CSV table of C-alpha atoms in Angstrom, one decimal:
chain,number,residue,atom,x,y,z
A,1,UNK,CA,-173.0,-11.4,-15.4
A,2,UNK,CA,-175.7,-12.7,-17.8
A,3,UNK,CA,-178.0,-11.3,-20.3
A,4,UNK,CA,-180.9,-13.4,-21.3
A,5,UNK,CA,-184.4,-12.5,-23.2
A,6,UNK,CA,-186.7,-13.6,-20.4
A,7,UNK,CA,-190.0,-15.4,-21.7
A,8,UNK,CA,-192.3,-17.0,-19.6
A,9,UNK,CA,-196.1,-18.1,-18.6
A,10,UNK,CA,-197.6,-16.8,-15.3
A,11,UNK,CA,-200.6,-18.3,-13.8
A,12,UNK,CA,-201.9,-17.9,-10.2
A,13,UNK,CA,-202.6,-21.2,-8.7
A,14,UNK,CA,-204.9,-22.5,-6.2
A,15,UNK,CA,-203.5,-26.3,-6.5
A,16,UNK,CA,-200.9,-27.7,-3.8
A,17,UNK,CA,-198.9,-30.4,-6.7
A,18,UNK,CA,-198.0,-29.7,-10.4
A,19,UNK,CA,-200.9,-29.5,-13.2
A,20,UNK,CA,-201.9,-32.0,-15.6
A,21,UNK,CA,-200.0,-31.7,-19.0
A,22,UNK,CA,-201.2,-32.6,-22.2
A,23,UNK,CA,-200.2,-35.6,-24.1
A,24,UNK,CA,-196.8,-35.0,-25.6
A,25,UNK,CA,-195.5,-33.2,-21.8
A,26,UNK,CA,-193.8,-34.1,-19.0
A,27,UNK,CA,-191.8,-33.1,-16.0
A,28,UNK,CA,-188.8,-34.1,-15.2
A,29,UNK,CA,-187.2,-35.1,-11.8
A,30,UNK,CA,-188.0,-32.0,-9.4
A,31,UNK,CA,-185.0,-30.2,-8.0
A,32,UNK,CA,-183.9,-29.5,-4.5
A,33,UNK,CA,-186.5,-26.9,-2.7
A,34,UNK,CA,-185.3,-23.0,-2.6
A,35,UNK,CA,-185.8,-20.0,-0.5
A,36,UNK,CA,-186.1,-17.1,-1.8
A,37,UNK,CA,-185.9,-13.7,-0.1
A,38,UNK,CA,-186.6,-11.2,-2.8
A,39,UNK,CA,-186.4,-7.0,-2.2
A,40,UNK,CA,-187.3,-4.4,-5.4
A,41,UNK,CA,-185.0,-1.6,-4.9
A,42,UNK,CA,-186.3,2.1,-6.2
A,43,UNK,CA,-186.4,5.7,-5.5
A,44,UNK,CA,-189.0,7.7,-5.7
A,45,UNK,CA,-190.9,5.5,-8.6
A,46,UNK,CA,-188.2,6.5,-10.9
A,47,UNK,CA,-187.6,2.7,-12.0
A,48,UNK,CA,-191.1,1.6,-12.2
A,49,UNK,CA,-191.8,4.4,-13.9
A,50,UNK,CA,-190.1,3.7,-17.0
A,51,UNK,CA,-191.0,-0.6,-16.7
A,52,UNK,CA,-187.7,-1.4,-15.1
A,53,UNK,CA,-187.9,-3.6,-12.0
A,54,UNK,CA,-184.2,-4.3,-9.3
A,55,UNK,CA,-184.5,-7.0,-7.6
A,56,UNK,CA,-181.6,-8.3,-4.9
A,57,UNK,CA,-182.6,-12.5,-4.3
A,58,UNK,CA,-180.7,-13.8,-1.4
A,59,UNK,CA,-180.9,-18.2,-2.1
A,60,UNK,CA,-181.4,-20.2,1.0
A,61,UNK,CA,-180.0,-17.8,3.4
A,62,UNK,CA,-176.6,-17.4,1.2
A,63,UNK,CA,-175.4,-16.5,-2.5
A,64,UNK,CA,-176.8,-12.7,-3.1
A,65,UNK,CA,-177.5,-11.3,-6.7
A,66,UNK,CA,-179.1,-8.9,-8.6
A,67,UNK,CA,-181.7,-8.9,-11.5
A,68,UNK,CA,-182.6,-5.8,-13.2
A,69,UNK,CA,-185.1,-6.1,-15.5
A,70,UNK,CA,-186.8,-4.0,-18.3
A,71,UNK,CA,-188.1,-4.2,-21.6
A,72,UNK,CA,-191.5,-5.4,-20.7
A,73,UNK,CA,-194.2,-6.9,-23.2
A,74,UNK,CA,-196.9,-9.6,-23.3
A,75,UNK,CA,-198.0,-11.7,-26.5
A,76,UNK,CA,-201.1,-13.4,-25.2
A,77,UNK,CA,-200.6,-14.7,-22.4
A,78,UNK,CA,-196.3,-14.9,-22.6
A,79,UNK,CA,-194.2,-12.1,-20.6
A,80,UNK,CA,-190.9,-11.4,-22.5
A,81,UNK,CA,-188.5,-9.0,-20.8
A,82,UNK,CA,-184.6,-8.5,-20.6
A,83,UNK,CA,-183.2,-9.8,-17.6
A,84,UNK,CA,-179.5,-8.9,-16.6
A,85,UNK,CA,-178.2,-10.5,-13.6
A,86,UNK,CA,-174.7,-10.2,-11.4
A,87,UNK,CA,-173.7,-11.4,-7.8
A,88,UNK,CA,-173.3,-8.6,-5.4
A,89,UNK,CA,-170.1,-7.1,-5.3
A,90,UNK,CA,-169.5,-7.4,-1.3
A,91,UNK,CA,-170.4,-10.1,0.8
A,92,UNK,CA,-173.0,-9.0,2.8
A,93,UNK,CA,-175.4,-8.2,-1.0
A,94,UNK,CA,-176.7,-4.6,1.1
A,95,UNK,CA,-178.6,-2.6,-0.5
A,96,UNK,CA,-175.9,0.2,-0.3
A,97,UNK,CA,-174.8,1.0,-4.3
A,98,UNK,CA,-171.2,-0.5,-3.4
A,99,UNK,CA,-173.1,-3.9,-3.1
A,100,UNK,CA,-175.1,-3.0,-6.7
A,101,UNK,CA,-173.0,-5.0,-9.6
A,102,UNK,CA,-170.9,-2.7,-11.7
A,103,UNK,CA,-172.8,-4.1,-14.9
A,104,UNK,CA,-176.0,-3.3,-13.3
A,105,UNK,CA,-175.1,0.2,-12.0
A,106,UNK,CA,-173.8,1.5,-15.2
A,107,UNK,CA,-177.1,0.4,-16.9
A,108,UNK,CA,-178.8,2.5,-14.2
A,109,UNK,CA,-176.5,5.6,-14.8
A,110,UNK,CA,-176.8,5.6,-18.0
A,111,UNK,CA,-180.6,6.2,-18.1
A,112,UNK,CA,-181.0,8.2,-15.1
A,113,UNK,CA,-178.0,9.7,-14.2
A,114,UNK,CA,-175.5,8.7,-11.3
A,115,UNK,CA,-177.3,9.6,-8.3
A,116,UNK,CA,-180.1,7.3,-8.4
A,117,UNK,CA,-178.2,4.4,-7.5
A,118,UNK,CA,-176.9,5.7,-4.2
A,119,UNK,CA,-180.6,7.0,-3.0
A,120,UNK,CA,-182.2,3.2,-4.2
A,121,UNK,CA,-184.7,1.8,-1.3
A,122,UNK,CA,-185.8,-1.3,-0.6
A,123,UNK,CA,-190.0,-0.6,-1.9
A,124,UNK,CA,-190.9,-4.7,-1.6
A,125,UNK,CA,-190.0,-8.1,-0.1
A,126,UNK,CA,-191.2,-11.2,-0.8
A,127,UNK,CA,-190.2,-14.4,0.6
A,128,UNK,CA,-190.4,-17.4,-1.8
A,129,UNK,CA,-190.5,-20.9,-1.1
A,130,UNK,CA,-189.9,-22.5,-4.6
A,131,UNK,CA,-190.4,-25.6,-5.9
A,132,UNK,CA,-189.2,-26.8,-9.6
A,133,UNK,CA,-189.0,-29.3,-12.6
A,134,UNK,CA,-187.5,-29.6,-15.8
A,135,UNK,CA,-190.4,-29.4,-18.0
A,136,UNK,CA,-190.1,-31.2,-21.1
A,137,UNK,CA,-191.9,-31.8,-24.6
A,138,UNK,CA,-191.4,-35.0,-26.8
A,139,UNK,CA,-188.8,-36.1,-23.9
A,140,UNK,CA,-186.8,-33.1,-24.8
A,141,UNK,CA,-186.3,-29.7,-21.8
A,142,UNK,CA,-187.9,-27.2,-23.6
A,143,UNK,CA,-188.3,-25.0,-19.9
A,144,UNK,CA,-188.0,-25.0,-16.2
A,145,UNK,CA,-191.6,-25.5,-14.4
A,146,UNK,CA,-192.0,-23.7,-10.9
A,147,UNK,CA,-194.5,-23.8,-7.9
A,148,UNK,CA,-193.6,-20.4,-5.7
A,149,UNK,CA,-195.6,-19.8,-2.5
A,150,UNK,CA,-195.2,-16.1,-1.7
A,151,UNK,CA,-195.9,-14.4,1.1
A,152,UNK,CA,-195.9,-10.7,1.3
A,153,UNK,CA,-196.4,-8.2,4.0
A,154,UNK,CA,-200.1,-8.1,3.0
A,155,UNK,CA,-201.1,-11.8,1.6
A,156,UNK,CA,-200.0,-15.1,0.2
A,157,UNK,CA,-200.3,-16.6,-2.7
A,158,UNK,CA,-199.1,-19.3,-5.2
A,159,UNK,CA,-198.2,-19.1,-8.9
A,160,UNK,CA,-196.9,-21.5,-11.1
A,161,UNK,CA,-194.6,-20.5,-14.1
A,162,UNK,CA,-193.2,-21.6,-16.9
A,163,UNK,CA,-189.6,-20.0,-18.4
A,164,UNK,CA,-189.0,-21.4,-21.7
A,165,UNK,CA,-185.2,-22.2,-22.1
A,166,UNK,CA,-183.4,-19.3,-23.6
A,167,UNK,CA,-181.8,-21.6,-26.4
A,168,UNK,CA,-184.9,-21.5,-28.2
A,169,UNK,CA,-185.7,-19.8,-31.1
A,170,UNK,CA,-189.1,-17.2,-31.3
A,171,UNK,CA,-191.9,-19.5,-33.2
A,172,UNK,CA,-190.8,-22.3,-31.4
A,173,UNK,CA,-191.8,-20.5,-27.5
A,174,UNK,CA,-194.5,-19.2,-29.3
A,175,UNK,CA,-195.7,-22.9,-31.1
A,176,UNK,CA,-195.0,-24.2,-27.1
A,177,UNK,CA,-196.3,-22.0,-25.3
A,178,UNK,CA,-200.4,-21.8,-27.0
A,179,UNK,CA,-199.8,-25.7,-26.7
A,180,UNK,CA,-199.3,-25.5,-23.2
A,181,UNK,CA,-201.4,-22.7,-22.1
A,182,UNK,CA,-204.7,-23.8,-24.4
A,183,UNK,CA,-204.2,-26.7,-22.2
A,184,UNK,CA,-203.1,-25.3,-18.3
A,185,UNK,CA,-205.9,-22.2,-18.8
A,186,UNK,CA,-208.5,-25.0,-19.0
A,187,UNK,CA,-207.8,-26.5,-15.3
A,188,UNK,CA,-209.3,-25.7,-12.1
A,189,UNK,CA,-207.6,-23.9,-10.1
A,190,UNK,CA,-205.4,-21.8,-12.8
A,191,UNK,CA,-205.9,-18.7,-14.2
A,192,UNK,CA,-203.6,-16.4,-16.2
A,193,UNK,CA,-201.6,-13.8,-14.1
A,194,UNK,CA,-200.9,-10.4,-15.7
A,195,UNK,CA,-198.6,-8.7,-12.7
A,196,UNK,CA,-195.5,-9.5,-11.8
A,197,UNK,CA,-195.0,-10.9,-8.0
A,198,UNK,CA,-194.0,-7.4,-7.4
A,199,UNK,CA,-196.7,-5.9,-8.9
A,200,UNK,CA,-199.2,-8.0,-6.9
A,201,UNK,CA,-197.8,-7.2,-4.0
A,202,UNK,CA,-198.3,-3.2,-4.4
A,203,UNK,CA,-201.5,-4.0,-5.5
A,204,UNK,CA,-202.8,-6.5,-2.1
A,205,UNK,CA,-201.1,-3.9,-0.1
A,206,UNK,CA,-203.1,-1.2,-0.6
C-alpha cells in the first residue's frame, strides 16, 4: 500500500505531441505506452457525496489496483488530494469487496459503516491510452508529464497533466507549478480542467 498527497495540473488538450515549455523545462525520455481501464466503484452516491472517488485500474490488460481518493481542494489551478492505493487482493481485481484491499476497506468502514463495501457498483469506465515523460526543471525531475486519450461511453477526449513528485516540499509545487501553468495556459489548444476524468464523464453523459 501507499499513501501519497496527490498534487497535480489538469488541462484539456486539443494537441496530438507534448506542449512547448518555457526556458528552464524539459522532458525527459518518454516511457513505454499504457492502457488503462479505469472503473469508479459507488453505491448509491454515498462516496461522491462526501468528495471521495474508488477507482479499480487494470494496466495493460494485467496488474489490478485500487485508488481511493478524498480530501479534495484546488489552489489556482493545482488539485491536491490524498491518494491511497493497494493491489487487489485476488487475482481476478473484481469488483466483489473480497477483491477491495484490506487498507482500503477499512478506510471505507470506518466512515460509512461495513455494508457499503459489499453493495459498491461499478458507476464509470474509462479506458485510457497514456502517454508519459519525466518532466524536469533546471535538468532536475521535478514531475511525471502525461498525454491520456479517454474515451468514455459518451465522448473522447484528451488531457495533459502534470503530478509534481511527492518529494517535494509545498512552496516549491506551488513556485513550479505558476511557472509552468502562466506558461502552458497561454498555448493553443490548452485550457485549465476543473473535473476530474470521472467527473467529466458524468457530466458528457448526460
Amino acid at each position: 500500500m501507499s499513501t501519497a498527497h496527490e498534487r497535480e495540473l489538469k488541462y484539456l488538450y486539443a494537441l496530438t505531441q507534448p506542449p512547448q515549455l518555457p526556458e528552464g523545462w524539459s522532458l525527459g525520455e518518454e516511457a513505454a505506452p499504457l492502457k488503462l481501464q479505469d472503473t469508479y466503484l459507488d453505491h448509491a452516491g454515498l462516496l461522491n457525496a462526501r468528495g471521495w472517488s474508488l477507482r479499480r485500474r487494470e494496466i495493460n490488460g494485467g496488474e489490478t489496483g485500487y485508488t481511493l481518493k478524498r480530501g479534495a481542494r484546488t489552489v489556482g489551478t493545482l488539485h491536491n488530494r490524498e491518494e491511497v492505493e493497494a493491489l487487489a487482493r485476488n487475482a481476478s481485481g473484481a469488483t466483489s469487496a473480497s477483491a477491495l484491499p484490506a487498507e482500503i476497506s477499512d478506510l471505507i468502514v470506518d466512515e460509512f459503516g461495513p455494508a457499503l463495501t459489499a453493495q459498491l457498483q461499478p458507476t464509470v469506465t474509462l479506458i485510457q491510452q497514456r502517454r508519459t515523460w519525466p518532466l524536469m526543471y533546471t535538468g532536475v525531475t521535478v514531475a511525471i508529464c502525461s498525454i491520456d486519450h479517454v474515451q468514455s461511453a459518451s465522448d473522447t477526449w484528451c488531457e495533459l497533466e502534470i503530478e509534481f513528485l511527492t518529494s517535494l516540499g509545498e512552496e516549491k509545487v506551488a513556485q513550479l507549478a505558476k511557472e509552468i501553468d502562466d506558461a502552458l495556459r497561454n498555448e493553443p489548444g490548452i485550457s485549465p480542467s476543473t473535473e476530474s476524468k470521472a467527473e467529466r464523464a458524468r457530466t458528457l453523459a448526460l
